[in-house]
Coordinates of C-alpha atoms (C1' of nucleotides) in Angstrom, one line a residue:
Chain A
M69 CA -14.2 -5.5 40.1
P70 CA -12.4 -3.3 38.0
P71 CA -9.4 -5.0 36.4
D72 CA -6.1 -4.1 37.8
I73 CA -4.6 -1.4 35.4
D74 CA -0.8 -3.3 35.5
T75 CA -2.6 -6.1 34.2
L76 CA -4.3 -4.5 31.5
L77 CA -1.0 -2.6 30.7
S78 CA 0.7 -5.9 30.0
G79 CA -1.8 -6.9 27.3
N80 CA -0.5 -4.6 25.1
L81 CA 3.3 -4.9 23.9
L82 CA 4.2 -1.0 23.5
L83 CA 2.9 0.2 26.8
S84 CA 4.5 -3.1 28.9
A85 CA 8.0 -2.2 26.7
L86 CA 7.9 1.1 28.6
R87 CA 9.8 1.9 31.8
L88 CA 7.9 2.1 34.9
P89 CA 8.0 6.0 35.1
D90 CA 6.4 6.3 31.6
Q91 CA 3.7 4.1 32.3
S92 CA 3.2 6.1 35.3
L93 CA 2.7 9.1 33.2
L94 CA 0.2 7.2 31.2
K95 CA -1.8 5.5 33.6
P96 CA -4.1 8.5 34.8
H97 CA -5.5 8.9 31.6
L98 CA -5.7 5.4 30.1
E99 CA -9.6 4.5 29.6
L100 CA -10.9 1.0 28.9
K101 CA -13.1 0.4 26.1
D102 CA -14.9 -2.8 24.9
Y103 CA -15.5 -3.5 21.1
R104 CA -17.3 -5.5 19.4
R105 CA -16.9 -6.9 15.7
G106 CA -17.3 -4.6 13.0
E107 CA -17.6 -1.3 15.5
A108 CA -15.2 1.8 14.0
L109 CA -12.9 3.2 16.1
F110 CA -13.0 6.5 13.8
E111 CA -14.3 7.4 10.2
A112 CA -12.3 8.7 7.7
G113 CA -12.3 12.4 7.6
E114 CA -12.8 12.2 11.2
D115 CA -10.8 14.3 13.5
V116 CA -8.9 11.3 15.4
S117 CA -9.4 12.1 19.1
F118 CA -8.0 9.0 20.5
I119 CA -5.2 6.6 20.1
S120 CA -6.0 3.3 21.0
F121 CA -3.8 0.5 22.6
P122 CA -5.5 -3.0 21.5
L123 CA -5.3 -5.8 24.5
G124 CA -4.9 -9.3 24.0
Q125 CA -6.5 -10.8 21.2
C126 CA -8.2 -7.4 20.1
V127 CA -7.7 -6.8 16.3
A128 CA -8.2 -3.7 14.5
A129 CA -7.8 -2.5 10.6
L130 CA -7.2 0.5 8.8
V131 CA -9.6 0.4 6.0
I132 CA -10.2 2.0 2.7
G133 CA -13.7 2.7 1.4
L134 CA -13.9 2.8 -2.4
K135 CA -16.3 4.9 -4.3
D136 CA -17.9 1.3 -5.8
G137 CA -18.9 0.4 -2.2
R138 CA -15.4 -1.7 -1.7
A139 CA -13.7 -1.2 1.7
V140 CA -10.2 -2.8 1.7
E141 CA -8.0 -3.6 4.5
T142 CA -4.7 -1.6 4.4
A143 CA -3.0 -2.3 7.8
T144 CA -3.7 -4.8 10.6
V145 CA -3.1 -3.9 14.5
G146 CA -3.4 -6.0 17.1
H147 CA -1.4 -6.1 20.6
E148 CA 1.8 -5.0 19.2
G149 CA 0.9 -2.1 18.2
A150 CA -1.5 1.4 18.6
I151 CA -4.1 2.8 16.1
G152 CA -5.1 6.2 15.4
G153 CA -3.2 9.4 14.9
V154 CA -0.1 7.4 15.4
V155 CA 1.8 8.8 12.5
S156 CA -0.4 11.9 12.3
Q157 CA -0.4 12.8 16.3
G158 CA -3.7 13.0 16.0
S159 CA -5.1 16.6 15.5
L160 CA -5.2 15.8 11.7
P161 CA -8.4 14.4 9.9
A162 CA -8.1 10.4 9.7
F163 CA -7.3 9.4 6.1
S164 CA -8.8 5.8 6.8
R165 CA -11.6 4.2 8.8
A166 CA -10.6 1.7 11.5
V167 CA -12.7 -1.1 12.4
V168 CA -12.8 -3.8 14.8
Q169 CA -12.1 -7.5 13.3
V170 CA -11.7 -9.3 16.5
P171 CA -13.5 -8.0 19.5
G172 CA -11.9 -7.2 22.5
R173 CA -10.6 -4.6 24.4
V174 CA -8.5 -1.4 24.0
L175 CA -6.9 0.8 26.2
R176 CA -6.9 4.7 24.6
I177 CA -6.0 8.0 25.6
E178 CA -6.7 11.5 24.3
A179 CA -4.6 12.0 21.6
P180 CA -3.8 16.0 22.9
V181 CA -3.0 14.3 26.5
L182 CA -0.6 11.7 24.7
Q183 CA 1.1 14.7 23.1
Q184 CA 1.7 16.3 26.2
I185 CA 3.4 13.3 27.9
K186 CA 5.5 12.5 25.0
Q187 CA 6.8 16.2 25.6
T188 CA 8.2 14.8 28.7
S189 CA 8.9 11.2 27.7
P190 CA 11.6 10.4 25.3
G191 CA 10.8 6.7 26.0
L192 CA 7.3 7.2 24.8
R193 CA 8.4 9.4 21.9
N194 CA 10.9 6.6 20.8
L195 CA 8.3 3.7 20.9
I196 CA 5.9 5.5 18.9
T197 CA 8.3 6.4 16.3
R198 CA 9.4 3.0 16.3
Y199 CA 5.9 1.6 15.8
S200 CA 5.2 4.2 13.1
D201 CA 7.8 3.2 11.1
C202 CA 6.8 -0.4 11.5
L203 CA 3.3 0.7 10.6
L204 CA 4.5 2.4 7.7
A205 CA 6.7 -0.7 6.4
Q206 CA 3.9 -3.1 6.8
V207 CA 1.9 -0.4 4.3
L208 CA 4.4 -0.2 2.0
Q209 CA 5.3 -3.8 1.6
S210 CA 1.0 -4.4 1.0
V211 CA 1.4 -1.8 -1.9
A212 CA 4.0 -4.2 -3.5
C213 CA 2.3 -7.4 -2.5
N214 CA -1.3 -6.1 -4.2
A215 CA 0.6 -5.5 -7.1
S216 CA 2.4 -8.8 -7.5
H217 CA 1.1 -11.7 -5.8
T218 CA -1.8 -14.0 -6.4
I219 CA -4.6 -14.3 -4.0
E220 CA -3.6 -17.3 -2.7
A221 CA -0.2 -16.0 -1.5
R222 CA -2.1 -12.8 -0.1
C223 CA -4.5 -14.7 1.6
V224 CA -2.0 -16.8 3.3
R225 CA -0.4 -13.7 4.3
W226 CA -3.0 -12.5 5.5
L227 CA -4.3 -15.7 7.9
L228 CA -0.7 -15.8 9.0
S229 CA -0.5 -11.7 9.9
L230 CA -3.7 -12.5 11.8
Q231 CA -2.8 -15.5 13.8
D232 CA 0.5 -13.6 14.8
R233 CA -1.7 -11.6 16.9
L234 CA -4.0 -13.9 18.6
D235 CA -2.9 -17.2 20.4
T236 CA -4.9 -19.7 18.7
N237 CA -5.1 -21.2 15.5
V238 CA -9.0 -20.5 15.0
L239 CA -9.4 -17.8 13.3
P240 CA -13.0 -15.9 13.6
I241 CA -13.4 -14.7 9.9
T242 CA -16.1 -15.5 7.2
H243 CA -15.1 -15.9 3.3
E244 CA -17.3 -13.0 2.6
V245 CA -15.4 -10.7 5.4
L246 CA -11.7 -11.7 4.3
A247 CA -12.4 -11.2 0.6
E248 CA -13.6 -7.9 1.3
L249 CA -10.7 -7.1 3.1
L250 CA -8.6 -9.0 0.4
G251 CA -10.3 -7.1 -2.2
V252 CA -11.5 -9.9 -4.1
Q253 CA -14.1 -11.7 -5.1
R254 CA -16.0 -13.9 -2.4
S255 CA -16.8 -16.9 -4.5
Y256 CA -13.1 -17.1 -5.8
L257 CA -11.8 -16.6 -2.1
T258 CA -13.9 -19.9 -1.1
R259 CA -12.5 -21.8 -4.4
T260 CA -8.8 -20.7 -2.8
L261 CA -9.8 -21.6 0.6
R262 CA -10.8 -24.9 -0.7
T263 CA -7.5 -25.3 -2.3
L264 CA -5.6 -24.6 0.9
Q265 CA -7.6 -27.4 2.8
Q266 CA -6.8 -29.8 -0.1
Q267 CA -3.2 -28.8 0.6
G268 CA -3.7 -29.7 4.5
L269 CA -2.6 -26.0 5.4
I270 CA -5.9 -25.0 7.0
Q271 CA -9.5 -26.8 7.7
V272 CA -12.2 -24.4 6.7
R273 CA -15.2 -24.3 9.5
R274 CA -18.6 -22.1 9.1
G275 CA -17.2 -18.3 10.8
R276 CA -14.0 -19.5 11.2
I277 CA -10.8 -20.7 9.4
I278 CA -8.3 -23.3 11.1
L279 CA -4.4 -23.2 10.8
V280 CA -3.4 -26.6 10.5
S281 CA 0.1 -26.2 9.7
R282 CA 1.9 -23.3 10.2
P283 CA 5.2 -24.2 8.6
A284 CA 3.2 -25.3 5.4
M285 CA 1.6 -22.2 5.6
E286 CA 4.9 -19.9 5.8
E287 CA 5.8 -22.0 2.8
A288 CA 2.8 -20.9 1.0
A289 CA 2.4 -17.1 1.8
C290 CA 4.3 -14.7 -0.3
E291 CA 7.5 -13.5 1.1
C292 CA 5.7 -10.5 2.4
H293 CA 4.7 -11.9 5.9
G294 CA 8.3 -12.5 6.4
A295 CA 10.0 -9.3 5.5
V296 CA 7.4 -7.3 7.5
K297 CA 8.2 -9.5 10.6
R298 CA 11.9 -9.2 10.2
H299 CA 11.4 -5.0 10.3
F300 CA 9.3 -5.4 13.3
E301 CA 11.7 -7.6 15.2
A302 CA 14.5 -5.2 13.8
V303 CA 13.0 -2.0 15.0
L304 CA 10.8 -3.2 17.9
G305 CA 12.1 -6.4 18.8
A306 CA 14.2 -5.6 21.7
V307 CA 11.9 -2.9 22.7
Y308 CA 9.1 -5.7 22.7
N309 CA 11.3 -8.0 25.2
A310 CA 13.0 -4.8 27.0
N311 CA 10.8 -5.6 30.4
G312 CA 11.6 -9.3 30.0
T313 CA 8.0 -10.2 30.2
L314 CA 6.0 -11.3 26.8
V315 CA 7.5 -12.1 24.1
S316 CA 4.9 -12.5 21.5
L317 CA 4.7 -12.0 17.9
R318 CA 6.1 -15.5 18.1
A319 CA 9.7 -14.6 17.8
T320 CA 11.2 -16.7 15.2
A321 CA 14.8 -15.7 15.4
A322 CA 16.8 -13.8 18.1
S323 CA 16.3 -10.0 17.8
N324 CA 18.4 -7.9 15.9
N325 CA 20.7 -5.5 17.3
S326 CA 20.5 -1.9 15.3
M327 CA 18.8 -0.4 18.2
S328 CA 21.4 -0.5 21.1
Q329 CA 20.4 3.2 21.5
A330 CA 17.4 1.6 23.1
I331 CA 14.4 3.3 24.3
Chain B
M39 CA 28.5 30.7 -8.9
P40 CA 27.0 28.8 -6.4
P41 CA 23.3 29.1 -6.5
D42 CA 21.8 31.5 -3.8
I43 CA 20.6 29.1 -1.0
D44 CA 17.2 31.2 -0.6
T45 CA 16.2 30.4 -4.3
L46 CA 17.2 26.9 -3.6
L47 CA 14.7 26.8 -0.5
S48 CA 12.2 27.9 -2.7
G49 CA 12.4 24.9 -5.1
N50 CA 10.9 22.8 -2.5
L51 CA 7.6 23.5 -0.8
L52 CA 7.9 22.3 2.7
L53 CA 11.3 24.3 2.8
S54 CA 9.7 27.4 1.5
A55 CA 6.5 27.0 3.9
L56 CA 8.9 27.1 7.0
R57 CA 9.0 30.8 8.8
L58 CA 12.1 32.5 8.5
P59 CA 13.7 31.8 11.5
D60 CA 13.1 28.3 10.8
Q61 CA 14.8 28.2 7.7
S62 CA 17.7 29.9 9.1
L63 CA 18.2 27.1 11.6
L64 CA 18.3 24.6 8.7
K65 CA 20.5 26.6 6.3
P66 CA 24.1 26.2 7.9
H67 CA 23.3 22.4 7.6
L68 CA 21.5 21.8 3.9
E69 CA 23.8 20.6 1.3
L70 CA 23.0 20.4 -2.2
K71 CA 23.1 17.1 -4.4
D72 CA 22.4 16.2 -7.9
Y73 CA 21.0 13.1 -9.0
R74 CA 20.8 11.3 -11.9
R75 CA 18.0 9.4 -13.0
G76 CA 18.0 5.8 -11.8
E77 CA 20.7 6.6 -8.7
A78 CA 19.6 5.4 -5.5
L79 CA 19.2 8.4 -2.7
F80 CA 19.5 5.1 -0.2
E81 CA 19.0 1.4 0.0
A82 CA 16.7 -1.1 2.2
G83 CA 18.3 -1.9 5.2
E84 CA 20.4 0.8 5.2
D85 CA 20.3 3.2 8.1
V86 CA 19.2 6.6 6.4
S87 CA 21.5 9.0 7.5
F88 CA 20.1 12.1 5.1
I89 CA 16.6 13.7 5.0
S90 CA 16.1 14.9 1.2
F91 CA 13.9 17.6 -0.1
P92 CA 13.7 17.6 -3.9
L93 CA 14.0 20.7 -5.8
G94 CA 11.8 21.5 -8.8
Q95 CA 11.2 18.6 -11.1
C96 CA 13.4 16.4 -9.2
V97 CA 11.1 13.4 -8.3
A98 CA 12.1 10.4 -6.3
A99 CA 10.5 7.2 -5.6
L100 CA 10.2 4.6 -2.7
V101 CA 10.6 1.2 -4.1
I102 CA 10.0 -2.3 -2.5
G103 CA 12.1 -5.0 -4.1
L104 CA 10.6 -8.4 -4.5
K105 CA 12.4 -11.9 -4.3
D106 CA 11.4 -12.5 -8.0
G107 CA 13.5 -9.0 -8.8
R108 CA 10.3 -7.0 -9.6
A109 CA 10.5 -3.3 -8.0
V110 CA 7.2 -1.9 -7.2
E111 CA 6.8 1.7 -6.8
T112 CA 5.2 2.6 -3.5
A113 CA 5.0 6.0 -2.8
T114 CA 6.5 9.4 -5.0
V115 CA 8.1 12.2 -3.6
G116 CA 8.4 15.5 -5.5
H117 CA 9.1 19.0 -4.6
E118 CA 6.0 19.0 -2.3
G119 CA 7.8 16.4 0.2
A120 CA 10.7 15.0 1.3
I121 CA 12.5 11.6 1.4
G122 CA 14.6 9.5 3.8
G123 CA 13.6 8.7 7.3
V124 CA 10.4 11.0 7.5
V125 CA 8.5 9.0 9.5
S126 CA 11.5 6.8 11.4
Q127 CA 13.2 10.0 11.8
G128 CA 16.3 8.6 10.8
S129 CA 18.0 6.3 12.9
L130 CA 16.7 3.3 11.9
P131 CA 17.1 0.8 8.7
A132 CA 15.2 1.7 5.8
F133 CA 12.5 -0.7 4.8
S134 CA 12.5 0.6 1.3
R135 CA 14.8 1.4 -1.6
A136 CA 14.4 5.3 -2.6
V137 CA 15.7 5.7 -6.4
V138 CA 15.3 8.7 -8.5
Q139 CA 12.7 9.0 -11.2
V140 CA 13.2 12.4 -12.6
P141 CA 16.8 13.4 -12.3
G142 CA 17.5 17.2 -10.8
R143 CA 18.6 18.2 -7.2
V144 CA 17.8 17.8 -3.5
L145 CA 18.6 19.8 -0.6
R146 CA 19.8 17.4 2.1
I147 CA 20.3 17.7 5.9
E148 CA 21.7 14.9 8.1
A149 CA 19.1 13.0 9.9
P150 CA 20.7 13.4 13.6
V151 CA 21.1 17.2 12.8
L152 CA 17.2 17.5 11.5
Q153 CA 16.4 15.9 14.8
Q154 CA 18.1 18.3 17.1
I155 CA 16.7 21.4 15.3
K156 CA 13.2 19.9 15.3
Q157 CA 13.6 19.7 19.6
T158 CA 13.6 23.5 19.1
S159 CA 11.5 24.0 16.4
P160 CA 8.0 23.5 16.7
G161 CA 7.1 25.0 13.2
L162 CA 9.2 22.3 11.6
R163 CA 8.2 19.6 13.7
N164 CA 4.6 20.1 12.8
L165 CA 5.6 20.3 9.3
I166 CA 7.0 17.0 9.1
T167 CA 4.3 15.2 11.0
R168 CA 1.9 16.7 8.2
Y169 CA 3.9 15.8 5.4
S170 CA 4.2 12.1 7.4
D171 CA 0.4 11.7 7.6
C172 CA 0.5 12.9 3.8
L173 CA 2.8 10.1 2.7
L174 CA 1.0 7.5 4.8
A175 CA -2.4 8.5 3.3
Q176 CA -0.2 8.5 0.0
V177 CA 0.5 4.6 0.7
L178 CA -2.6 3.4 2.1
Q179 CA -4.6 4.3 -0.8
S180 CA -2.3 2.6 -3.0
V181 CA -2.9 -0.5 -1.2
A182 CA -6.2 -0.2 -2.2
C183 CA -5.9 1.0 -5.3
N184 CA -3.7 -2.0 -6.4
A185 CA -6.1 -4.3 -4.8
S186 CA -9.1 -3.1 -6.5
H187 CA -8.2 -1.0 -9.6
T188 CA -7.5 -1.9 -13.3
I189 CA -4.3 -1.5 -14.9
E190 CA -5.5 1.3 -17.4
A191 CA -7.0 3.2 -14.4
R192 CA -4.0 2.8 -12.2
C193 CA -1.4 3.8 -15.1
V194 CA -3.5 7.1 -15.5
R195 CA -3.8 7.9 -11.6
W196 CA 0.3 7.3 -11.9
L197 CA 0.6 9.9 -14.9
L198 CA -1.0 13.0 -13.2
S199 CA 0.6 12.1 -10.2
L200 CA 3.6 13.0 -12.0
Q201 CA 2.7 15.5 -14.0
D202 CA 1.6 17.4 -10.3
R203 CA 5.4 17.2 -9.5
L204 CA 6.6 18.6 -12.8
D205 CA 5.6 21.8 -14.5
T206 CA 5.5 20.2 -18.2
N207 CA 3.0 18.0 -19.7
V208 CA 5.8 15.8 -21.3
L209 CA 6.6 13.0 -18.8
P210 CA 10.2 11.6 -19.5
I211 CA 9.5 7.8 -19.0
T212 CA 9.6 4.7 -20.9
H213 CA 7.0 2.0 -21.0
E214 CA 9.3 -0.5 -19.6
V215 CA 10.3 1.3 -16.7
L216 CA 6.6 2.6 -16.1
A217 CA 5.7 -1.2 -16.1
E218 CA 8.0 -1.9 -13.3
L219 CA 6.7 1.0 -11.2
L220 CA 3.1 -0.5 -11.6
G221 CA 4.2 -4.3 -11.2
V222 CA 2.8 -5.1 -14.4
Q223 CA 3.7 -6.8 -17.8
R224 CA 5.6 -4.2 -20.1
S225 CA 3.7 -5.5 -23.3
Y226 CA 0.4 -4.7 -21.5
L227 CA 1.2 -1.9 -20.8
T228 CA 1.9 -0.6 -24.1
R229 CA -1.5 -1.9 -25.6
T230 CA -3.1 0.3 -22.7
L231 CA -1.2 3.5 -23.6
R232 CA -2.5 2.6 -27.2
T233 CA -5.7 2.9 -25.9
L234 CA -5.1 6.0 -24.1
Q235 CA -3.6 7.6 -27.0
Q236 CA -6.4 6.3 -29.0
Q237 CA -9.0 8.0 -26.5
G238 CA -7.0 11.2 -27.2
L239 CA -5.8 11.3 -23.6
I240 CA -1.9 10.9 -24.3
Q241 CA 0.7 11.0 -26.8
V242 CA 3.1 8.1 -27.0
R243 CA 6.5 9.0 -28.0
R244 CA 9.9 7.0 -27.8
G245 CA 10.8 7.4 -24.0
R246 CA 8.3 10.0 -23.1
I247 CA 4.2 10.1 -22.8
I248 CA 2.4 13.7 -23.4
L249 CA -0.6 14.1 -21.5
V250 CA -3.2 15.8 -24.1
S251 CA -6.0 16.6 -21.8
R252 CA -5.9 16.6 -18.5
P253 CA -9.6 16.7 -17.6
A254 CA -9.7 13.7 -19.7
M255 CA -7.1 12.0 -18.1
E256 CA -8.9 13.0 -14.9
E257 CA -11.9 11.1 -15.9
A258 CA -10.0 7.9 -16.6
A259 CA -8.1 7.7 -13.5
C260 CA -9.4 5.8 -10.3
E261 CA -10.4 7.8 -7.8
C262 CA -7.2 7.4 -5.8
H263 CA -5.4 10.3 -7.5
G264 CA -8.1 12.6 -6.4
A265 CA -8.4 11.2 -2.6
V266 CA -5.0 11.8 -1.9
K267 CA -4.6 15.1 -3.3
R268 CA -7.5 16.1 -1.3
H269 CA -5.7 14.9 2.2
F270 CA -2.5 16.9 0.9
E271 CA -4.6 20.2 0.7
A272 CA -6.4 19.1 4.0
V273 CA -3.3 18.8 5.5
L274 CA -0.6 20.9 4.1
G275 CA -2.7 23.3 1.9
A276 CA -2.7 26.2 4.0
V277 CA 0.8 25.3 5.0
Y278 CA 2.0 25.5 1.4
N279 CA 0.7 28.9 0.9
A280 CA 1.6 30.0 4.3
N281 CA 4.3 32.5 2.7
G282 CA 2.0 33.4 -0.1
T283 CA 4.9 32.1 -2.3
L284 CA 4.4 29.3 -4.6
V285 CA 1.2 27.6 -5.0
S286 CA 1.8 24.5 -6.9
L287 CA 0.4 21.0 -7.1
R288 CA -2.2 22.3 -9.3
A289 CA -4.3 23.1 -6.7
T290 CA -8.3 22.4 -7.6
A291 CA -10.1 24.0 -5.2
A292 CA -9.7 26.6 -2.3
S293 CA -7.3 24.9 0.3
N294 CA -9.5 23.3 3.6
N295 CA -9.2 24.6 6.7
S296 CA -9.0 22.1 9.4
M297 CA -5.7 23.3 10.4
S298 CA -6.3 26.4 11.8
Q299 CA -3.9 26.1 14.5
A300 CA -1.1 26.7 11.7
I301 CA 2.7 25.7 11.9
Chain C
dG200 C1' 23.0 10.7 -43.4
dC201 C1' 23.9 6.0 -41.4
dC202 C1' 24.3 2.4 -37.7
dC203 C1' 22.8 0.2 -34.1
dG204 C1' 20.9 -0.4 -29.6
dT205 C1' 17.1 0.9 -27.2
dC206 C1' 12.2 1.3 -26.9
dT207 C1' 7.5 0.3 -29.0
dG208 C1' 3.7 -2.3 -31.4
dT209 C1' 1.9 -6.7 -31.8
dA210 C1' 0.8 -11.8 -32.0
dC211 C1' -0.7 -15.4 -29.7
dA212 C1' -1.6 -19.4 -26.3
dC213 C1' -2.7 -19.0 -21.8
dT214 C1' -3.9 -18.2 -16.5
dA215 C1' -6.0 -15.7 -12.7
dG216 C1' -9.5 -13.7 -11.3
dT217 C1' -14.5 -11.3 -11.9
dG218 C1' -19.2 -11.5 -11.5
dC219 C1' -23.4 -13.6 -11.3
dA220 C1' -26.9 -16.9 -9.9
dC221 C1' -28.3 -20.7 -7.4
dA222 C1' -27.9 -25.0 -4.5
dA223 C1' -26.4 -27.1 -0.6
dA224 C1' -25.0 -26.9 3.8
dT225 C1' -24.2 -25.3 8.9
dG226 C1' -25.6 -24.0 13.1
dC227 C1' -28.1 -21.3 16.0
dC228 C1' -32.2 -20.3 18.3
dC229 C1' -36.5 -21.3 19.9
Chain D
dG592 C1' -34.9 -31.4 16.9
dG593 C1' -37.1 -28.2 13.7
dG594 C1' -36.9 -23.7 11.2
dC595 C1' -34.3 -20.2 9.2
dA596 C1' -30.7 -16.9 8.2
dT597 C1' -26.5 -16.8 7.2
dT598 C1' -22.5 -19.0 5.1
dT599 C1' -20.4 -21.7 1.6
dG600 C1' -19.6 -24.5 -2.5
dT601 C1' -19.9 -24.6 -7.6
dG602 C1' -20.7 -23.9 -12.7
dC603 C1' -20.6 -21.2 -16.2
dA604 C1' -19.6 -17.2 -19.3
dC605 C1' -16.5 -13.8 -19.7
dT606 C1' -12.6 -10.3 -18.9
dA607 C1' -8.0 -8.7 -17.6
dG608 C1' -4.0 -9.4 -17.6
dT609 C1' 0.6 -13.0 -18.1
dG610 C1' 4.5 -14.9 -20.6
dT611 C1' 7.0 -15.2 -24.1
dA612 C1' 8.4 -14.0 -28.7
dC613 C1' 10.0 -11.5 -32.2
dA614 C1' 9.3 -7.5 -35.7
dG615 C1' 9.5 -2.9 -36.7
dA616 C1' 10.7 2.0 -35.5
dC617 C1' 13.2 5.7 -33.5
dG618 C1' 16.5 8.7 -32.9
dG619 C1' 21.2 9.9 -30.8
dG620 C1' 26.2 9.3 -31.6
dC621 C1' 29.7 9.2 -35.0

DNA sequence: GCCCGTCTGTACACTAGTGCACAAATGCCC
DNA sequence: GGGCATTTGTGCACTAGTGTACAGACGGGC
């Protein structure tokens, strides 16, 4: 039995924030797709033909490949966002690779079709603009973070931000992969994770990391996690809550105003 | 004598890439403003009310302030671009601070007015979208760069990217300021600059750094400088050249196509 | 042409993180 | 329930970069 489209839409915070008429405009064009860990949504240099909205637990990342073969993560996108031509509006070559970190499903739409619909829907335009701004904020903060913070703090930040996008405290990732994403040495990361475990923040298992104490993690993380989250709340908080449904992203405080003009 | 508006427009590559009718739409709303080194265009958290187009040699930077008082540069903007609500389209709180690195003049326009004009001008919309994508690319690359490359390589990258925006090889910057922007220790940066001087790449003077051999610098820089530049050329190359005037940004190769749909 | 604040050079002890090699453990598959 | 690939743990030598302190040099302002 094919899943109900409305149920699917509700798996992504952006899509479910749209008013019903806007949702209706999109529905006929949305396509459901399953991704496995490691699969690429698009490659650097390719024209981006689809914009994808991760559903539920699915998490993808924007990754920059370097000459020496490393591939560093630059942004994480889960059910709070969208990936693929969000800023460029499709039709331009992708600068980064998009790869699935946590497998799952996405709803995707052809970029030109989305552009078309945006012409007629201010709500959709507004929503995507707001998300673009948050995506940029996330990346800006990471530039400063990578220039300034220790691997330990960055690692904790990363774990928190993955958990924000899941609803479990068991994070499915190996040291190897995490080290690659952070752009650091695997052996050193193992030692860092050991330290965190000794401090009682996490439990390390083969292929997964279990968060034990979220408050202690937030203490140990660099400020960057909180800074980005606050920006999301300021810019998209009220939007996410607009339809009074899902209040995810583990809202810490009341969502800021500064966006009374609504969507 | 007030400077001729057309001469001013030609000082910014985005503005001068616009077709004449689009330029005419903007002209009545553009305001000329002078900035001194260190002045802020806007502060983090403020609503961004203006979008500014740096003219000639003027260079500004997006800067993220950290708790410990450091302030790391996340993006550089000169006469090839614009700064302030480029992605957010104004009307949202700024996530970063914008500060002038190299003094000069900008043409600025109120964000809501620009939004208004964008409604009626596909060329303007397209241009700003393209630039937004390049800005994002620049920042994405910096995330990976800061995670992976040595201070020496990053420093050389930074010097090159500043020179791209000036037309001189004398860069007006102190070790202190550059170290802050890169998020590194001043004393170590001094040593790094010494090394570069010994290798014959630069000359170090009080308050300025003189590039001696651009080819050697490009050799010593990390790949990031080139990667970002190629993306600018792919996405904006033909646009910058559209009016057949200024061909700046030290074009290395023929500008790529992939954007035949023009602006 | 001298003064003084700012900028640059350098020394030193120290820590964070690299790079590599290999051993040990886990857990999935049959 | 044993075998085996993958993942994790750890040892070690090394380098890059921090943090701090202070001396010296430059050059603009008077």
